[in-house]
Amino acid sequence: MKLIEGAPIAELVYRECLVSFEELKAAGFLPGLAVVLVGDDPASKAYVASKDRKCRELGMHSVKIEKPENSTQEELLAVIDELNADEAIHGILVQMPLPRHLDEEEIIRRIDPGKDVDGLHPVNLGKLAMDDSSGFAPCTPSGCQRMLIESGIDTVGKHVVIVGRSLLVGKSLALLMMGKGKGANATVTVAHSRTKDLPSLTRQADILVAAIGIPRFIGPEHVKDGAVVIDVGINRIDDANSRGGTRLVGDVDFDRVAGKCEAITPVPGGVGRMTIAMLMANTIRACRQKAGL
Ligand code: NAD
């Protein structure tokens, strides 16, 4: 069994970013990312802080906009309008989920598609569906694909079964994997909460992706011998033996499944490491597009 760790692959992406960054600097451009956070959700705050930290580590311009929980839709749209017009900002990410009283879709649609480095604007999702590489693909699915590529896992003609149909992960990954680009050309099945007899479907997977949000949901009964398993899930569970009384686990029951796999990603230390790396790569690409490089 091969363990597909995220850190070395993310490092590869960061090295590419630095090369690109130097070229941009020489051309008089400094890539800039703005992250908008609404409210005080601790997990969202932690994600935003690590995005900000990574930007600074890479020498990028980083703007963190924190708005109170009770911000109005109009206030948020005004923030987006300002960032759209700001020449120093090449990428805009609105940290999800937003408080329930806000209309996420309208806010995403307001982002300039050329700055939508999270890849959730309809223009970018349309480009993803059309195999048009000038768009931005969502970061977590791109990270999964990059992990497969860098681990030398052939995807051509392989049966990829994705459990989960969210736009952020499952559905976008399905579009990527059935596309004609590198690390794609797969035959894709998407399963979800209404799928019947899930284990018989997932057992057909050469590559099984779990993006469900239920701790250790995928067990050995879901996995074919010799399959590749990509665990997107990040779930915090109680654990009296861990410092702080909790720990992170994936959507896959790693201890019971790993022995059956040709390769598997761990949680933590797997896909999670890739998401921020792909966000940085998208931001640098957005800046390159602006610079005409
Ligand atoms: P979501 O809640 O939007 O979607 C979950 C999907 O799982 C749904 O499409 C649903 O149909 C499906 N599902 C639920 N119960 C099921 C069942 N019993 N059988 C089959 N399918 C079922 O979640 P999401 O945003 O797609 O995230 C999924 C997981 O990935 C979560 O654990 C989340 O924390 C994690 N995540 C990780 C990263 C990362 O950077 N690694 C990024 C985004 C999300």
PDB file of C-alpha atoms in Angstrom, residues 35-220:
ATOM      1  CA  VAL A  35     -10.101  36.492   1.439  1.00  0.00           C
ATOM      2  CA  VAL A  36     -13.452  37.597   2.817  1.00  0.00           C
ATOM      3  CA  LEU A  37     -14.608  36.120   6.111  1.00  0.00           C
ATOM      4  CA  VAL A  38     -18.038  36.805   7.587  1.00  0.00           C
ATOM      5  CA  GLY A  39     -18.684  35.940  11.236  1.00  0.00           C
ATOM      6  CA  ASP A  40     -16.680  34.086  13.884  1.00  0.00           C
ATOM      7  CA  ASP A  41     -16.820  30.414  12.914  1.00  0.00           C
ATOM      8  CA  PRO A  42     -13.566  29.017  14.396  1.00  0.00           C
ATOM      9  CA  ALA A  43     -12.911  26.529  11.558  1.00  0.00           C
ATOM     10  CA  SER A  44     -13.400  29.253   8.910  1.00  0.00           C
ATOM     11  CA  LYS A  45     -11.153  31.616  10.879  1.00  0.00           C
ATOM     12  CA  ALA A  46      -8.434  28.968  10.990  1.00  0.00           C
ATOM     13  CA  TYR A  47      -8.685  28.344   7.215  1.00  0.00           C
ATOM     14  CA  VAL A  48      -8.528  32.065   6.452  1.00  0.00           C
ATOM     15  CA  ALA A  49      -5.522  32.517   8.749  1.00  0.00           C
ATOM     16  CA  SER A  50      -3.620  29.716   7.028  1.00  0.00           C
ATOM     17  CA  LYS A  51      -4.424  31.117   3.561  1.00  0.00           C
ATOM     18  CA  ASP A  52      -3.166  34.526   4.686  1.00  0.00           C
ATOM     19  CA  ARG A  53      -0.006  32.964   6.189  1.00  0.00           C
ATOM     20  CA  LYS A  54       0.767  31.013   3.019  1.00  0.00           C
ATOM     21  CA  CYS A  55       0.323  34.128   0.847  1.00  0.00           C
ATOM     22  CA  ARG A  56       2.792  36.013   2.990  1.00  0.00           C
ATOM     23  CA  GLU A  57       5.270  33.105   3.006  1.00  0.00           C
ATOM     24  CA  LEU A  58       5.235  33.160  -0.792  1.00  0.00           C
ATOM     25  CA  GLY A  59       5.692  36.943  -0.772  1.00  0.00           C
ATOM     26  CA  MET A  60       2.254  37.600  -2.255  1.00  0.00           C
ATOM     27  CA  HIS A  61       0.035  40.554  -1.439  1.00  0.00           C
ATOM     28  CA  SER A  62      -2.610  39.309   0.993  1.00  0.00           C
ATOM     29  CA  VAL A  63      -5.749  41.075   2.161  1.00  0.00           C
ATOM     30  CA  LYS A  64      -8.000  39.634   4.843  1.00  0.00           C
ATOM     31  CA  ILE A  65     -11.415  41.252   5.127  1.00  0.00           C
ATOM     32  CA  GLU A  66     -13.335  40.308   8.256  1.00  0.00           C
ATOM     33  CA  LYS A  67     -16.984  41.313   8.468  1.00  0.00           C
ATOM     34  CA  PRO A  68     -19.339  40.820  11.403  1.00  0.00           C
ATOM     35  CA  GLU A  69     -21.885  37.976  11.476  1.00  0.00           C
ATOM     36  CA  ASN A  70     -24.770  40.443  11.015  1.00  0.00           C
ATOM     37  CA  SER A  71     -23.387  41.983   7.783  1.00  0.00           C
ATOM     38  CA  THR A  72     -26.040  42.568   5.137  1.00  0.00           C
ATOM     39  CA  GLN A  73     -26.132  41.221   1.594  1.00  0.00           C
ATOM     40  CA  GLU A  74     -25.636  44.787   0.279  1.00  0.00           C
ATOM     41  CA  GLU A  75     -22.539  45.287   2.438  1.00  0.00           C
ATOM     42  CA  LEU A  76     -21.025  42.056   1.174  1.00  0.00           C
ATOM     43  CA  LEU A  77     -21.800  42.888  -2.458  1.00  0.00           C
ATOM     44  CA  ALA A  78     -20.145  46.285  -1.951  1.00  0.00           C
ATOM     45  CA  VAL A  79     -16.990  44.542  -0.632  1.00  0.00           C
ATOM     46  CA  ILE A  80     -16.924  42.331  -3.735  1.00  0.00           C
ATOM     47  CA  ASP A  81     -17.395  45.354  -6.029  1.00  0.00           C
ATOM     48  CA  GLU A  82     -14.449  47.088  -4.386  1.00  0.00           C
ATOM     49  CA  LEU A  83     -12.225  44.034  -4.712  1.00  0.00           C
ATOM     50  CA  ASN A  84     -13.284  43.544  -8.342  1.00  0.00           C
ATOM     51  CA  ALA A  85     -12.105  47.105  -9.050  1.00  0.00           C
ATOM     52  CA  ASP A  86      -8.874  46.826  -7.025  1.00  0.00           C
ATOM     53  CA  GLU A  87      -5.893  46.492  -9.425  1.00  0.00           C
ATOM     54  CA  ALA A  88      -3.710  45.002  -6.673  1.00  0.00           C
ATOM     55  CA  ILE A  89      -6.101  42.075  -6.168  1.00  0.00           C
ATOM     56  CA  HIS A  90      -6.001  39.186  -8.654  1.00  0.00           C
ATOM     57  CA  GLY A  91      -7.892  36.573  -6.658  1.00  0.00           C
ATOM     58  CA  ILE A  92     -10.985  36.820  -4.450  1.00  0.00           C
ATOM     59  CA  LEU A  93     -12.199  34.066  -2.165  1.00  0.00           C
ATOM     60  CA  VAL A  94     -15.288  34.303   0.002  1.00  0.00           C
ATOM     61  CA  GLN A  95     -14.955  31.799   2.843  1.00  0.00           C
ATOM     62  CA  MET A  96     -17.943  29.454   2.908  1.00  0.00           C
ATOM     63  CA  PRO A  97     -20.291  28.761   4.512  1.00  0.00           C
ATOM     64  CA  LEU A  98     -21.729  32.248   4.902  1.00  0.00           C
ATOM     65  CA  PRO A  99     -24.247  33.045   7.665  1.00  0.00           C
ATOM     66  CA  ARG A 100     -27.663  31.717   6.663  1.00  0.00           C
ATOM     67  CA  HIS A 101     -29.261  35.108   6.045  1.00  0.00           C
ATOM     68  CA  LEU A 102     -26.852  35.801   3.165  1.00  0.00           C
ATOM     69  CA  ASP A 103     -27.385  34.636  -0.426  1.00  0.00           C
ATOM     70  CA  GLU A 104     -24.129  32.798  -1.261  1.00  0.00           C
ATOM     71  CA  GLU A 105     -24.993  32.322  -4.895  1.00  0.00           C
ATOM     72  CA  GLU A 106     -25.575  36.025  -5.550  1.00  0.00           C
ATOM     73  CA  ILE A 107     -22.284  36.862  -3.840  1.00  0.00           C
ATOM     74  CA  ILE A 108     -20.329  34.309  -5.890  1.00  0.00           C
ATOM     75  CA  ARG A 109     -21.955  35.549  -9.109  1.00  0.00           C
ATOM     76  CA  ARG A 110     -20.832  39.100  -8.259  1.00  0.00           C
ATOM     77  CA  ILE A 111     -17.119  38.132  -8.254  1.00  0.00           C
ATOM     78  CA  ASP A 112     -15.286  39.017 -11.474  1.00  0.00           C
ATOM     79  CA  PRO A 113     -14.835  35.540 -13.099  1.00  0.00           C
ATOM     80  CA  GLY A 114     -11.214  36.488 -13.865  1.00  0.00           C
ATOM     81  CA  LYS A 115     -10.625  36.862 -10.111  1.00  0.00           C
ATOM     82  CA  ASP A 116     -12.743  33.874  -9.029  1.00  0.00           C
ATOM     83  CA  VAL A 117      -9.806  31.718  -7.903  1.00  0.00           C
ATOM     84  CA  ASP A 118     -12.155  29.436  -5.952  1.00  0.00           C
ATOM     85  CA  GLY A 119     -13.670  28.448  -9.317  1.00  0.00           C
ATOM     86  CA  LEU A 120     -17.307  28.609  -8.241  1.00  0.00           C
ATOM     87  CA  HIS A 121     -18.581  31.376 -10.547  1.00  0.00           C
ATOM     88  CA  PRO A 122     -20.912  30.009 -13.260  1.00  0.00           C
ATOM     89  CA  VAL A 123     -18.469  31.200 -15.954  1.00  0.00           C
ATOM     90  CA  ASN A 124     -15.672  29.111 -14.459  1.00  0.00           C
ATOM     91  CA  LEU A 125     -17.906  26.108 -13.830  1.00  0.00           C
ATOM     92  CA  GLY A 126     -19.084  26.433 -17.453  1.00  0.00           C
ATOM     93  CA  LYS A 127     -15.482  26.494 -18.672  1.00  0.00           C
ATOM     94  CA  LEU A 128     -14.770  23.421 -16.548  1.00  0.00           C
ATOM     95  CA  ALA A 129     -17.698  21.623 -18.179  1.00  0.00           C
ATOM     96  CA  MET A 130     -16.447  22.739 -21.610  1.00  0.00           C
ATOM     97  CA  ASP A 131     -12.849  21.598 -21.004  1.00  0.00           C
ATOM     98  CA  ASP A 132     -11.704  25.210 -21.432  1.00  0.00           C
ATOM     99  CA  SER A 133      -8.504  25.486 -19.417  1.00  0.00           C
ATOM    100  CA  SER A 134      -8.591  29.303 -19.321  1.00  0.00           C
ATOM    101  CA  GLY A 135     -11.030  29.067 -16.397  1.00  0.00           C
ATOM    102  CA  PHE A 136     -10.342  28.289 -12.752  1.00  0.00           C
ATOM    103  CA  ALA A 137     -11.296  24.877 -11.405  1.00  0.00           C
ATOM    104  CA  PRO A 138     -12.275  24.622  -7.718  1.00  0.00           C
ATOM    105  CA  CYS A 139      -9.207  24.094  -5.519  1.00  0.00           C
ATOM    106  CA  THR A 140      -9.999  20.846  -3.684  1.00  0.00           C
ATOM    107  CA  PRO A 141     -10.942  18.861  -6.827  1.00  0.00           C
ATOM    108  CA  SER A 142      -7.862  20.236  -8.663  1.00  0.00           C
ATOM    109  CA  GLY A 143      -5.792  19.180  -5.657  1.00  0.00           C
ATOM    110  CA  CYS A 144      -7.173  15.619  -5.836  1.00  0.00           C
ATOM    111  CA  GLN A 145      -6.365  15.434  -9.524  1.00  0.00           C
ATOM    112  CA  ARG A 146      -2.848  16.755  -8.984  1.00  0.00           C
ATOM    113  CA  MET A 147      -2.264  14.112  -6.296  1.00  0.00           C
ATOM    114  CA  LEU A 148      -3.207  11.379  -8.773  1.00  0.00           C
ATOM    115  CA  ILE A 149      -0.938  12.851 -11.451  1.00  0.00           C
ATOM    116  CA  GLU A 150       2.073  13.272  -9.164  1.00  0.00           C
ATOM    117  CA  SER A 151       1.620   9.775  -7.719  1.00  0.00           C
ATOM    118  CA  GLY A 152       1.818   8.312 -11.211  1.00  0.00           C
ATOM    119  CA  ILE A 153      -1.711   6.898 -11.060  1.00  0.00           C
ATOM    120  CA  ASP A 154      -3.073   6.384 -14.544  1.00  0.00           C
ATOM    121  CA  THR A 155      -6.634   7.648 -14.845  1.00  0.00           C
ATOM    122  CA  VAL A 156      -7.241   7.026 -18.551  1.00  0.00           C
ATOM    123  CA  GLY A 157     -10.229   4.732 -19.009  1.00  0.00           C
ATOM    124  CA  LYS A 158     -10.297   3.987 -15.273  1.00  0.00           C
ATOM    125  CA  HIS A 159     -13.557   3.840 -13.376  1.00  0.00           C
ATOM    126  CA  VAL A 160     -13.602   6.711 -10.888  1.00  0.00           C
ATOM    127  CA  VAL A 161     -16.453   6.563  -8.375  1.00  0.00           C
ATOM    128  CA  ILE A 162     -17.002   9.785  -6.439  1.00  0.00           C
ATOM    129  CA  VAL A 163     -19.213   9.663  -3.352  1.00  0.00           C
ATOM    130  CA  GLY A 164     -20.645  13.172  -2.861  1.00  0.00           C
ATOM    131  CA  ARG A 165     -22.173  15.583  -5.362  1.00  0.00           C
ATOM    132  CA  SER A 166     -21.422  19.011  -3.884  1.00  0.00           C
ATOM    133  CA  LEU A 167     -20.427  21.711  -6.332  1.00  0.00           C
ATOM    134  CA  LEU A 168     -17.358  22.451  -4.219  1.00  0.00           C
ATOM    135  CA  VAL A 169     -16.025  18.903  -4.419  1.00  0.00           C
ATOM    136  CA  GLY A 170     -17.904  15.935  -5.923  1.00  0.00           C
ATOM    137  CA  LYS A 171     -19.608  17.463  -8.945  1.00  0.00           C
ATOM    138  CA  SER A 172     -16.596  19.588  -9.940  1.00  0.00           C
ATOM    139  CA  LEU A 173     -14.223  16.667  -9.532  1.00  0.00           C
ATOM    140  CA  ALA A 174     -16.488  14.570 -11.761  1.00  0.00           C
ATOM    141  CA  LEU A 175     -16.192  17.221 -14.494  1.00  0.00           C
ATOM    142  CA  LEU A 176     -12.410  17.349 -14.103  1.00  0.00           C
ATOM    143  CA  MET A 177     -11.962  13.573 -14.169  1.00  0.00           C
ATOM    144  CA  MET A 178     -14.155  13.039 -17.239  1.00  0.00           C
ATOM    145  CA  GLY A 179     -12.394  15.881 -19.042  1.00  0.00           C
ATOM    146  CA  LYS A 180      -9.763  15.454 -21.714  1.00  0.00           C
ATOM    147  CA  GLY A 181      -6.846  17.019 -19.828  1.00  0.00           C
ATOM    148  CA  LYS A 182      -3.923  15.492 -17.969  1.00  0.00           C
ATOM    149  CA  GLY A 183      -4.918  13.174 -15.118  1.00  0.00           C
ATOM    150  CA  ALA A 184      -8.405  12.762 -16.583  1.00  0.00           C
ATOM    151  CA  ASN A 185     -10.153  10.819 -19.382  1.00  0.00           C
ATOM    152  CA  ALA A 186     -11.716   8.589 -16.744  1.00  0.00           C
ATOM    153  CA  THR A 187     -15.136   6.938 -16.728  1.00  0.00           C
ATOM    154  CA  VAL A 188     -16.910   8.646 -13.860  1.00  0.00           C
ATOM    155  CA  THR A 189     -19.780   7.635 -11.609  1.00  0.00           C
ATOM    156  CA  VAL A 190     -21.107  10.041  -8.979  1.00  0.00           C
ATOM    157  CA  ALA A 191     -22.907   8.590  -5.959  1.00  0.00           C
ATOM    158  CA  HIS A 192     -24.794  10.567  -3.331  1.00  0.00           C
ATOM    159  CA  SER A 193     -27.200  10.303  -0.424  1.00  0.00           C
ATOM    160  CA  ARG A 194     -29.982   8.886  -2.649  1.00  0.00           C
ATOM    161  CA  THR A 195     -27.787   6.248  -4.312  1.00  0.00           C
ATOM    162  CA  LYS A 196     -29.038   2.684  -3.818  1.00  0.00           C
ATOM    163  CA  ASP A 197     -26.699  -0.099  -2.689  1.00  0.00           C
ATOM    164  CA  LEU A 198     -23.632   2.123  -2.443  1.00  0.00           C
ATOM    165  CA  PRO A 199     -21.126  -0.661  -1.607  1.00  0.00           C
ATOM    166  CA  SER A 200     -21.873  -2.577  -4.820  1.00  0.00           C
ATOM    167  CA  LEU A 201     -21.217   0.599  -6.798  1.00  0.00           C
ATOM    168  CA  THR A 202     -18.088   1.750  -4.959  1.00  0.00           C
ATOM    169  CA  ARG A 203     -16.611  -1.776  -5.181  1.00  0.00           C
ATOM    170  CA  GLN A 204     -16.453  -1.239  -8.950  1.00  0.00           C
ATOM    171  CA  ALA A 205     -14.132   1.730  -8.531  1.00  0.00           C
ATOM    172  CA  ASP A 206     -10.533   1.650  -9.677  1.00  0.00           C
ATOM    173  CA  ILE A 207     -10.272   5.052  -8.019  1.00  0.00           C
ATOM    174  CA  LEU A 208     -12.682   5.804  -5.173  1.00  0.00           C
ATOM    175  CA  VAL A 209     -13.121   9.365  -3.924  1.00  0.00           C
ATOM    176  CA  ALA A 210     -14.949  10.036  -0.658  1.00  0.00           C
ATOM    177  CA  ALA A 211     -16.389  13.556  -0.244  1.00  0.00           C
ATOM    178  CA  ILE A 212     -19.274  12.903   2.098  1.00  0.00           C
ATOM    179  CA  GLY A 213     -18.681  14.639   5.428  1.00  0.00           C
ATOM    180  CA  ILE A 214     -19.422  11.573   7.597  1.00  0.00           C
ATOM    181  CA  PRO A 215     -16.507  10.355   9.732  1.00  0.00           C
ATOM    182  CA  ARG A 216     -15.041   6.991   8.576  1.00  0.00           C
ATOM    183  CA  PHE A 217     -18.138   6.206   6.497  1.00  0.00           C
ATOM    184  CA  ILE A 218     -16.278   4.245   3.813  1.00  0.00           C
ATOM    185  CA  GLY A 219     -15.341   0.801   5.111  1.00  0.00           C
ATOM    186  CA  PRO A 220     -13.681  -2.273   3.549  1.00  0.00           C
TER     187      PRO A 220
END
